[in-house]
């Protein structure tokens, strides 16, 4: 279901990567958050990157509406779970920005387990929507297939090659065999961690293939809220992301900041990021799991990484945090701690290897709280000292107006091979700073129309 079984990391081991590897891709494991592309990002792509597709009133805006409709995106999440209510409480007390988060599921779908797929289909992933539409209209879906290369016909020097299909390994009852598919147009949609590798393996040489990888790095803070002895409510059940705060997102100043949201943490995930101080401490942390609320700060990356083919296969590199991204995550982490304190946590802390935490009592003075927050700020994230996660990978085959600065053209077609299109988050010109599912599908919607036009 996940790339690498859910334990994939960058080559530097500094970012834990969560990426879908099942039918429906990332939408199958997405926590339900469904946001339009922010207006400042669209303006950046249209003006700075010179891509008319993203102009105001363009085809892209109509595509977003079509995607929101097909996924049955609901602006009101309905009943919110304990974790999100605590975030609302803390934000309201501090006067922080907070709004409801739209979701691609009906209001009564609040199981809290969407990261493992959706057993009843109420979450409208692509496996419940677009892929159903495709098969209804004659498409065939083959699982257990690994594409080796895109095939193309060489053209005269100075002219683009022409894509003619793919060759793949396909598992069957006899073991494994080769599968050849001939096509007039080939669309690669393997995700930002795999699409560039396939293109490189197919012989494409554009230097921007595999570059400009954005990860939306995330830092998580926690707060412990003891049970009142009456309610049996736990933090890991109910709707996952039903609220979002832009308090430190800097959306009015270019958008390179952090949004704040609540994650879906189950015991396995928590056990990976809890720092080991002692057996006794670890037992205490895990025993408090069901009443520990989390808020994460997600940064719109300024720095980038890369995906390439190395001696032993795929190499995902993301050098230690760009200084701007580091500062934004520190600011976001502090805001998350302040929210948890304001919401009434009895203890708050980080997942830094030192296990920094603060017990909140009536005797705590504001000076003591500020001293703790300053300690967290001054410690920073440190190389390999604080778990950094990524559930969004983007940009490794970026779209642009010129092959000197991009891997695909404004229609999603590769600069080197005619009839070869890319339609996934790898074509993002930059990170967007918020869940990219709607943006990914909206761009794919536009590229699909470009493919139709090319074939006609």
GROMACS .gro file of C-alpha atoms in nm:
model
  456
    1UNK     CA    1   0.000   0.000   0.000
    2UNK     CA    2   0.295   0.232   0.071
    3UNK     CA    3   0.624   0.279  -0.114
    4UNK     CA    4   0.889   0.079   0.069
    5UNK     CA    5   0.627  -0.069   0.298
    6UNK     CA    6   0.590   0.267   0.473
    7UNK     CA    7   0.952   0.285   0.590
    8UNK     CA    8   1.102   0.467   0.292
    9UNK     CA    9   1.353   0.744   0.364
   10UNK     CA   10   1.571   0.982   0.169
   11UNK     CA   11   1.930   0.877   0.099
   12UNK     CA   12   2.042   1.102   0.385
   13UNK     CA   13   1.787   0.935   0.619
   14UNK     CA   14   1.669   1.283   0.719
   15UNK     CA   15   1.309   1.257   0.592
   16UNK     CA   16   1.062   0.970   0.633
   17UNK     CA   17   0.860   0.940   0.311
   18UNK     CA   18   0.497   0.826   0.296
   19UNK     CA   19   0.381   0.766  -0.061
   20UNK     CA   20   0.097   0.558  -0.203
   21UNK     CA   21   0.183   0.238  -0.389
   22UNK     CA   22  -0.158   0.083  -0.446
   23UNK     CA   23  -0.455   0.120  -0.679
   24UNK     CA   24  -0.558   0.483  -0.640
   25UNK     CA   25  -0.207   0.599  -0.550
   26UNK     CA   26  -0.179   0.874  -0.292
   27UNK     CA   27  -0.555   0.935  -0.295
   28UNK     CA   28  -0.609   0.587  -0.148
   29UNK     CA   29  -0.409   0.672   0.165
   30UNK     CA   30  -0.477   1.047   0.179
   31UNK     CA   31  -0.629   1.164   0.507
   32UNK     CA   32  -0.917   1.328   0.321
   33UNK     CA   33  -0.799   1.690   0.307
   34UNK     CA   34  -0.912   1.843  -0.022
   35UNK     CA   35  -0.795   2.197  -0.095
   36UNK     CA   36  -0.801   2.412  -0.405
   37UNK     CA   37  -0.464   2.537  -0.525
   38UNK     CA   38  -0.394   2.859  -0.329
   39UNK     CA   39  -0.439   3.175  -0.536
   40UNK     CA   40  -0.086   3.300  -0.465
   41UNK     CA   41   0.055   2.974  -0.603
   42UNK     CA   42  -0.155   3.003  -0.920
   43UNK     CA   43  -0.037   3.361  -0.965
   44UNK     CA   44   0.325   3.250  -0.921
   45UNK     CA   45   0.286   2.974  -1.180
   46UNK     CA   46   0.110   3.202  -1.425
   47UNK     CA   47   0.327   3.513  -1.390
   48UNK     CA   48   0.669   3.399  -1.268
   49UNK     CA   49   0.674   3.065  -1.450
   50UNK     CA   50   0.494   3.204  -1.755
   51UNK     CA   51   0.225   2.933  -1.771
   52UNK     CA   52  -0.109   3.069  -1.906
   53UNK     CA   53  -0.283   2.747  -1.798
   54UNK     CA   54  -0.296   2.889  -1.446
   55UNK     CA   55  -0.425   3.237  -1.533
   56UNK     CA   56  -0.735   3.357  -1.354
   57UNK     CA   57  -1.046   3.240  -1.537
   58UNK     CA   58  -0.849   2.976  -1.727
   59UNK     CA   59  -0.919   2.613  -1.808
   60UNK     CA   60  -0.748   2.516  -1.484
   61UNK     CA   61  -1.010   2.684  -1.264
   62UNK     CA   62  -1.283   2.489  -1.446
   63UNK     CA   63  -1.078   2.172  -1.397
   64UNK     CA   64  -1.062   2.229  -1.021
   65UNK     CA   65  -1.439   2.262  -1.005
   66UNK     CA   66  -1.481   1.940  -1.205
   67UNK     CA   67  -1.246   1.756  -0.969
   68UNK     CA   68  -1.415   1.889  -0.654
   69UNK     CA   69  -1.750   1.777  -0.794
   70UNK     CA   70  -1.634   1.428  -0.898
   71UNK     CA   71  -1.474   1.368  -0.558
   72UNK     CA   72  -1.784   1.494  -0.374
   73UNK     CA   73  -1.571   1.735  -0.171
   74UNK     CA   74  -1.761   1.869   0.131
   75UNK     CA   75  -1.667   2.206   0.287
   76UNK     CA   76  -1.827   2.118   0.623
   77UNK     CA   77  -1.663   1.817   0.792
   78UNK     CA   78  -1.958   1.765   1.024
   79UNK     CA   79  -1.871   1.635   1.371
   80UNK     CA   80  -1.505   1.687   1.462
   81UNK     CA   81  -1.297   1.450   1.668
   82UNK     CA   82  -1.122   1.521   1.997
   83UNK     CA   83  -0.790   1.615   1.839
   84UNK     CA   84  -0.936   1.871   1.598
   85UNK     CA   85  -1.164   2.017   1.865
   86UNK     CA   86  -0.860   2.074   2.086
   87UNK     CA   87  -0.687   2.253   1.800
   88UNK     CA   88  -0.993   2.475   1.755
   89UNK     CA   89  -0.999   2.546   2.129
   90UNK     CA   90  -0.632   2.644   2.140
   91UNK     CA   91  -0.648   2.859   1.827
   92UNK     CA   92  -0.958   3.044   1.944
   93UNK     CA   93  -0.805   3.114   2.285
   94UNK     CA   94  -0.491   3.256   2.122
   95UNK     CA   95  -0.675   3.443   1.848
   96UNK     CA   96  -0.503   3.230   1.582
   97UNK     CA   97  -0.645   3.174   1.236
   98UNK     CA   98  -0.839   2.846   1.196
   99UNK     CA   99  -1.104   2.724   0.950
  100UNK     CA  100  -1.273   2.399   0.856
  101UNK     CA  101  -1.090   2.174   0.610
  102UNK     CA  102  -1.280   2.040   0.311
  103UNK     CA  103  -1.279   1.660   0.269
  104UNK     CA  104  -1.358   1.416  -0.012
  105UNK     CA  105  -1.601   1.213   0.195
  106UNK     CA  106  -1.950   1.248   0.333
  107UNK     CA  107  -1.998   1.403   0.677
  108UNK     CA  108  -2.072   1.076   0.857
  109UNK     CA  109  -1.744   0.919   0.741
  110UNK     CA  110  -1.517   0.968   1.040
  111UNK     CA  111  -1.338   0.641   1.106
  112UNK     CA  112  -0.987   0.780   1.155
  113UNK     CA  113  -0.825   0.501   0.954
  114UNK     CA  114  -0.809   0.657   0.604
  115UNK     CA  115  -0.432   0.619   0.596
  116UNK     CA  116  -0.488   0.246   0.547
  117UNK     CA  117  -0.734   0.285   0.260
  118UNK     CA  118  -1.112   0.303   0.289
  119UNK     CA  119  -1.289  -0.025   0.356
  120UNK     CA  120  -1.638   0.105   0.274
  121UNK     CA  121  -1.557   0.341  -0.013
  122UNK     CA  122  -1.702   0.650   0.151
  123UNK     CA  123  -1.377   0.836   0.096
  124UNK     CA  124  -1.384   0.929  -0.271
  125UNK     CA  125  -1.035   0.826  -0.379
  126UNK     CA  126  -0.957   0.783  -0.749
  127UNK     CA  127  -1.026   0.410  -0.703
  128UNK     CA  128  -1.388   0.508  -0.628
  129UNK     CA  129  -1.420   0.778  -0.894
  130UNK     CA  130  -1.198   0.840  -1.196
  131UNK     CA  131  -1.074   0.480  -1.224
  132UNK     CA  132  -1.431   0.353  -1.205
  133UNK     CA  133  -1.523   0.597  -1.483
  134UNK     CA  134  -1.229   0.468  -1.687
  135UNK     CA  135  -1.323   0.101  -1.659
  136UNK     CA  136  -1.687   0.181  -1.729
  137UNK     CA  137  -1.571   0.335  -2.055
  138UNK     CA  138  -1.355   0.043  -2.164
  139UNK     CA  139  -1.023   0.089  -1.983
  140UNK     CA  140  -0.836  -0.212  -1.846
  141UNK     CA  141  -0.647  -0.185  -1.516
  142UNK     CA  142  -0.354  -0.422  -1.465
  143UNK     CA  143  -0.205  -0.455  -1.118
  144UNK     CA  144   0.125  -0.627  -1.033
  145UNK     CA  145   0.283  -0.463  -1.338
  146UNK     CA  146   0.620  -0.288  -1.330
  147UNK     CA  147   0.695  -0.072  -1.634
  148UNK     CA  148   1.053  -0.110  -1.754
  149UNK     CA  149   1.060   0.163  -2.016
  150UNK     CA  150   0.864   0.385  -2.249
  151UNK     CA  151   0.922   0.282  -2.611
  152UNK     CA  152   0.966   0.544  -2.880
  153UNK     CA  153   1.063   0.569  -3.243
  154UNK     CA  154   1.382   0.761  -3.310
  155UNK     CA  155   1.344   1.059  -3.537
  156UNK     CA  156   1.587   1.245  -3.757
  157UNK     CA  157   1.844   1.457  -3.579
  158UNK     CA  158   1.694   1.777  -3.443
  159UNK     CA  159   1.340   1.640  -3.430
  160UNK     CA  160   1.149   1.492  -3.138
  161UNK     CA  161   1.118   1.117  -3.102
  162UNK     CA  162   0.769   0.962  -3.112
  163UNK     CA  163   0.634   0.750  -2.824
  164UNK     CA  164   0.485   0.419  -2.937
  165UNK     CA  165   0.409   0.239  -2.608
  166UNK     CA  166   0.568   0.067  -2.308
  167UNK     CA  167   0.734  -0.259  -2.207
  168UNK     CA  168   0.670  -0.399  -1.860
  169UNK     CA  169   0.715  -0.699  -1.634
  170UNK     CA  170   0.382  -0.857  -1.547
  171UNK     CA  171   0.320  -1.114  -1.278
  172UNK     CA  172   0.088  -1.402  -1.372
  173UNK     CA  173   0.011  -1.757  -1.263
  174UNK     CA  174   0.319  -1.883  -1.446
  175UNK     CA  175   0.549  -1.638  -1.274
  176UNK     CA  176   0.650  -1.327  -1.462
  177UNK     CA  177   0.647  -1.231  -1.827
  178UNK     CA  178   0.701  -0.933  -2.053
  179UNK     CA  179   0.408  -0.716  -2.152
  180UNK     CA  180   0.419  -0.485  -2.453
  181UNK     CA  181   0.154  -0.216  -2.500
  182UNK     CA  182   0.138  -0.019  -2.824
  183UNK     CA  183  -0.026   0.323  -2.810
  184UNK     CA  184  -0.063   0.650  -2.997
  185UNK     CA  185  -0.012   0.841  -2.673
  186UNK     CA  186   0.162   0.733  -2.352
  187UNK     CA  187   0.084   0.895  -2.017
  188UNK     CA  188   0.323   0.843  -1.726
  189UNK     CA  189   0.166   0.890  -1.383
  190UNK     CA  190   0.392   0.703  -1.143
  191UNK     CA  191   0.424   0.978  -0.883
  192UNK     CA  192   0.710   1.214  -0.812
  193UNK     CA  193   0.937   0.940  -0.675
  194UNK     CA  194   0.898   0.703  -0.971
  195UNK     CA  195   0.808   0.904  -1.282
  196UNK     CA  196   1.155   1.060  -1.323
  197UNK     CA  197   1.321   0.720  -1.278
  198UNK     CA  198   1.105   0.567  -1.553
  199UNK     CA  199   1.183   0.854  -1.789
  200UNK     CA  200   1.556   0.833  -1.714
  201UNK     CA  201   1.549   0.456  -1.761
  202UNK     CA  202   1.376   0.512  -2.095
  203UNK     CA  203   1.666   0.720  -2.220
  204UNK     CA  204   1.535   1.074  -2.175
  205UNK     CA  205   1.817   1.313  -2.095
  206UNK     CA  206   1.655   1.645  -2.006
  207UNK     CA  207   1.857   1.763  -1.702
  208UNK     CA  208   1.544   1.873  -1.514
  209UNK     CA  209   1.404   1.520  -1.500
  210UNK     CA  210   1.449   1.418  -1.137
  211UNK     CA  211   1.545   1.765  -1.016
  212UNK     CA  212   1.335   2.019  -0.816
  213UNK     CA  213   1.186   1.759  -0.579
  214UNK     CA  214   0.968   1.919  -0.311
  215UNK     CA  215   0.858   1.726  -0.002
  216UNK     CA  216   0.646   1.955   0.221
  217UNK     CA  217   0.862   1.867   0.526
  218UNK     CA  218   0.662   1.820   0.846
  219UNK     CA  219   0.746   1.853   1.216
  220UNK     CA  220   0.504   1.713   1.477
  221UNK     CA  221   0.435   1.840   1.830
  222UNK     CA  222   0.236   1.662   2.099
  223UNK     CA  223   0.017   1.742   2.397
  224UNK     CA  224  -0.116   1.502   2.660
  225UNK     CA  225  -0.479   1.544   2.769
  226UNK     CA  226  -0.566   1.301   3.053
  227UNK     CA  227  -0.910   1.144   3.047
  228UNK     CA  228  -1.169   1.311   3.265
  229UNK     CA  229  -1.295   0.967   3.368
  230UNK     CA  230  -1.629   1.025   3.196
  231UNK     CA  231  -1.559   1.038   2.825
  232UNK     CA  232  -1.394   0.742   2.649
  233UNK     CA  233  -1.306   0.955   2.345
  234UNK     CA  234  -0.962   0.900   2.195
  235UNK     CA  235  -0.748   1.116   1.967
  236UNK     CA  236  -0.700   0.865   1.684
  237UNK     CA  237  -1.067   0.806   1.597
  238UNK     CA  238  -1.303   1.033   1.406
  239UNK     CA  239  -1.242   1.257   1.107
  240UNK     CA  240  -0.869   1.311   1.061
  241UNK     CA  241  -0.803   1.654   0.910
  242UNK     CA  242  -1.112   1.865   0.966
  243UNK     CA  243  -0.940   2.193   1.054
  244UNK     CA  244  -0.646   2.395   0.923
  245UNK     CA  245  -0.465   2.702   1.052
  246UNK     CA  246  -0.273   2.946   0.833
  247UNK     CA  247  -0.147   3.143   1.133
  248UNK     CA  248   0.218   3.103   1.030
  249UNK     CA  249   0.166   3.018   0.661
  250UNK     CA  250   0.269   3.363   0.529
  251UNK     CA  251   0.016   3.330   0.247
  252UNK     CA  252   0.003   3.707   0.212
  253UNK     CA  253   0.381   3.720   0.166
  254UNK     CA  254   0.455   3.450  -0.090
  255UNK     CA  255   0.337   3.147   0.101
  256UNK     CA  256   0.669   3.009   0.226
  257UNK     CA  257   0.559   2.931   0.580
  258UNK     CA  258   0.373   2.649   0.757
  259UNK     CA  259   0.013   2.539   0.778
  260UNK     CA  260  -0.097   2.364   1.098
  261UNK     CA  261  -0.317   2.052   1.103
  262UNK     CA  262  -0.380   1.733   1.300
  263UNK     CA  263  -0.239   1.401   1.174
  264UNK     CA  264  -0.361   1.043   1.191
  265UNK     CA  265  -0.130   0.860   1.429
  266UNK     CA  266  -0.172   0.497   1.523
  267UNK     CA  267   0.056   0.300   1.758
  268UNK     CA  268   0.299   0.182   1.490
  269UNK     CA  269   0.363   0.533   1.362
  270UNK     CA  270   0.400   0.680   1.710
  271UNK     CA  271   0.645   0.410   1.817
  272UNK     CA  272   0.875   0.505   1.528
  273UNK     CA  273   0.908   0.872   1.617
  274UNK     CA  274   0.904   0.863   2.000
  275UNK     CA  275   1.264   0.923   2.115
  276UNK     CA  276   1.422   0.651   2.326
  277UNK     CA  277   1.513   0.792   2.665
  278UNK     CA  278   1.452   0.477   2.868
  279UNK     CA  279   1.225   0.175   2.873
  280UNK     CA  280   1.017   0.335   3.146
  281UNK     CA  281   0.973   0.659   2.952
  282UNK     CA  282   0.884   0.477   2.630
  283UNK     CA  283   0.623   0.270   2.811
  284UNK     CA  284   0.472   0.587   2.958
  285UNK     CA  285   0.456   0.759   2.619
  286UNK     CA  286   0.292   0.462   2.449
  287UNK     CA  287   0.046   0.403   2.734
  288UNK     CA  288  -0.070   0.764   2.691
  289UNK     CA  289  -0.113   0.719   2.316
  290UNK     CA  290  -0.492   0.735   2.304
  291UNK     CA  291  -0.504   1.071   2.485
  292UNK     CA  292  -0.206   1.234   2.317
  293UNK     CA  293  -0.307   1.495   2.062
  294UNK     CA  294  -0.075   1.596   1.780
  295UNK     CA  295  -0.045   1.904   1.562
  296UNK     CA  296   0.194   1.914   1.271
  297UNK     CA  297   0.358   2.207   1.095
  298UNK     CA  298   0.387   2.154   0.718
  299UNK     CA  299   0.627   2.380   0.532
  300UNK     CA  300   0.603   2.495   0.173
  301UNK     CA  301   0.961   2.408   0.078
  302UNK     CA  302   1.200   2.668  -0.048
  303UNK     CA  303   1.481   2.415  -0.090
  304UNK     CA  304   1.464   2.110  -0.319
  305UNK     CA  305   1.590   1.755  -0.357
  306UNK     CA  306   1.628   1.510  -0.643
  307UNK     CA  307   1.543   1.161  -0.770
  308UNK     CA  308   1.794   0.967  -0.978
  309UNK     CA  309   1.917   0.620  -1.068
  310UNK     CA  310   2.218   0.509  -0.869
  311UNK     CA  311   2.435   0.201  -0.855
  312UNK     CA  312   2.178   0.012  -0.648
  313UNK     CA  313   1.858   0.162  -0.791
  314UNK     CA  314   1.654   0.472  -0.714
  315UNK     CA  315   1.819   0.745  -0.508
  316UNK     CA  316   1.598   1.005  -0.337
  317UNK     CA  317   1.811   1.290  -0.208
  318UNK     CA  318   1.699   1.582   0.005
  319UNK     CA  319   1.992   1.771   0.162
  320UNK     CA  320   1.937   1.896   0.515
  321UNK     CA  321   1.681   2.169   0.541
  322UNK     CA  322   1.718   2.493   0.352
  323UNK     CA  323   1.766   2.774   0.611
  324UNK     CA  324   1.430   2.930   0.522
  325UNK     CA  325   1.250   2.597   0.556
  326UNK     CA  326   1.428   2.526   0.886
  327UNK     CA  327   1.318   2.859   1.032
  328UNK     CA  328   0.961   2.812   0.909
  329UNK     CA  329   0.939   2.468   1.070
  330UNK     CA  330   1.077   2.605   1.396
  331UNK     CA  331   0.814   2.882   1.388
  332UNK     CA  332   0.543   2.631   1.300
  333UNK     CA  333   0.647   2.398   1.579
  334UNK     CA  334   0.634   2.678   1.833
  335UNK     CA  335   0.285   2.778   1.717
  336UNK     CA  336   0.170   2.415   1.750
  337UNK     CA  337   0.302   2.397   2.108
  338UNK     CA  338   0.130   2.722   2.199
  339UNK     CA  339  -0.200   2.588   2.064
  340UNK     CA  340  -0.170   2.265   2.264
  341UNK     CA  341  -0.088   2.458   2.582
  342UNK     CA  342  -0.381   2.694   2.527
  343UNK     CA  343  -0.610   2.395   2.469
  344UNK     CA  344  -0.535   2.267   2.820
  345UNK     CA  345  -0.268   1.999   2.777
  346UNK     CA  346  -0.116   1.871   3.101
  347UNK     CA  347   0.215   1.813   2.923
  348UNK     CA  348   0.351   1.916   2.584
  349UNK     CA  349   0.665   1.825   2.397
  350UNK     CA  350   0.863   1.760   2.082
  351UNK     CA  351   0.995   1.440   1.926
  352UNK     CA  352   1.351   1.568   1.928
  353UNK     CA  353   1.596   1.295   2.037
  354UNK     CA  354   1.633   1.476   2.371
  355UNK     CA  355   1.263   1.430   2.442
  356UNK     CA  356   1.202   1.794   2.534
  357UNK     CA  357   0.876   1.833   2.727
  358UNK     CA  358   0.706   2.059   2.979
  359UNK     CA  359   0.448   1.965   3.241
  360UNK     CA  360   0.176   2.228   3.257
  361UNK     CA  361   0.047   2.302   3.608
  362UNK     CA  362  -0.132   2.588   3.777
  363UNK     CA  363   0.205   2.687   3.921
  364UNK     CA  364   0.357   2.740   3.575
  365UNK     CA  365   0.429   3.104   3.509
  366UNK     CA  366   0.421   3.251   3.162
  367UNK     CA  367   0.795   3.305   3.200
  368UNK     CA  368   0.849   2.930   3.251
  369UNK     CA  369   0.643   2.851   2.942
  370UNK     CA  370   0.837   3.105   2.737
  371UNK     CA  371   1.165   2.964   2.869
  372UNK     CA  372   1.064   2.617   2.745
  373UNK     CA  373   0.956   2.749   2.405
  374UNK     CA  374   1.284   2.938   2.373
  375UNK     CA  375   1.472   2.618   2.455
  376UNK     CA  376   1.286   2.438   2.176
  377UNK     CA  377   1.354   2.725   1.935
  378UNK     CA  378   1.724   2.744   2.015
  379UNK     CA  379   1.766   2.368   1.978
  380UNK     CA  380   1.617   2.385   1.630
  381UNK     CA  381   1.574   2.066   1.434
  382UNK     CA  382   1.936   1.954   1.416
  383UNK     CA  383   2.064   1.710   1.159
  384UNK     CA  384   1.898   1.372   1.227
  385UNK     CA  385   1.789   1.493   1.572
  386UNK     CA  386   1.419   1.553   1.502
  387UNK     CA  387   1.193   1.326   1.291
  388UNK     CA  388   1.094   1.504   0.969
  389UNK     CA  389   0.821   1.343   0.760
  390UNK     CA  390   0.681   1.392   0.410
  391UNK     CA  391   0.346   1.273   0.276
  392UNK     CA  392   0.356   1.499  -0.033
  393UNK     CA  393   0.616   1.464  -0.306
  394UNK     CA  394   0.609   1.711  -0.598
  395UNK     CA  395   0.802   1.877  -0.878
  396UNK     CA  396   1.055   1.619  -1.001
  397UNK     CA  397   0.946   1.662  -1.366
  398UNK     CA  398   0.845   2.024  -1.347
  399UNK     CA  399   0.627   2.195  -1.606
  400UNK     CA  400   0.758   2.505  -1.779
  401UNK     CA  401   0.770   2.712  -2.094
  402UNK     CA  402   1.126   2.619  -2.192
  403UNK     CA  403   1.330   2.293  -2.192
  404UNK     CA  404   1.615   2.491  -2.038
  405UNK     CA  405   1.416   2.523  -1.714
  406UNK     CA  406   1.168   2.233  -1.715
  407UNK     CA  407   1.108   1.867  -1.800
  408UNK     CA  408   0.765   1.895  -1.967
  409UNK     CA  409   0.586   2.163  -2.167
  410UNK     CA  410   0.265   2.349  -2.064
  411UNK     CA  411   0.058   2.056  -2.197
  412UNK     CA  412   0.246   1.800  -1.987
  413UNK     CA  413   0.427   1.659  -2.292
  414UNK     CA  414   0.797   1.581  -2.257
  415UNK     CA  415   1.028   1.810  -2.450
  416UNK     CA  416   1.218   1.517  -2.600
  417UNK     CA  417   0.946   1.271  -2.704
  418UNK     CA  418   0.619   1.353  -2.882
  419UNK     CA  419   0.315   1.168  -2.754
  420UNK     CA  420   0.474   1.110  -2.413
  421UNK     CA  421   0.290   1.296  -2.139
  422UNK     CA  422   0.337   1.321  -1.761
  423UNK     CA  423   0.025   1.368  -1.548
  424UNK     CA  424   0.101   1.357  -1.177
  425UNK     CA  425   0.238   1.581  -0.900
  426UNK     CA  426   0.587   1.562  -1.050
  427UNK     CA  427   0.488   1.834  -1.301
  428UNK     CA  428   0.426   2.096  -1.028
  429UNK     CA  429   0.647   2.400  -1.098
  430UNK     CA  430   0.693   2.441  -0.721
  431UNK     CA  431   0.558   2.321  -0.387
  432UNK     CA  432   0.211   2.453  -0.303
  433UNK     CA  433   0.216   2.447   0.079
  434UNK     CA  434  -0.104   2.249   0.128
  435UNK     CA  435  -0.240   1.901   0.052
  436UNK     CA  436  -0.177   1.857  -0.324
  437UNK     CA  437  -0.444   1.598  -0.413
  438UNK     CA  438  -0.689   1.839  -0.578
  439UNK     CA  439  -0.407   2.022  -0.757
  440UNK     CA  440  -0.265   1.694  -0.886
  441UNK     CA  441  -0.597   1.577  -1.026
  442UNK     CA  442  -0.683   1.919  -1.169
  443UNK     CA  443  -0.355   1.937  -1.361
  444UNK     CA  444  -0.408   1.578  -1.477
  445UNK     CA  445  -0.757   1.677  -1.594
  446UNK     CA  446  -0.608   1.954  -1.808
  447UNK     CA  447  -0.335   1.728  -1.944
  448UNK     CA  448  -0.598   1.467  -2.033
  449UNK     CA  449  -0.765   1.726  -2.254
  450UNK     CA  450  -0.427   1.808  -2.408
  451UNK     CA  451  -0.383   1.439  -2.492
  452UNK     CA  452  -0.726   1.428  -2.655
  453UNK     CA  453  -0.637   1.734  -2.862
  454UNK     CA  454  -0.304   1.582  -2.966
  455UNK     CA  455  -0.472   1.260  -3.078
  456UNK     CA  456  -0.736   1.443  -3.277
   0.00000   0.00000   0.00000
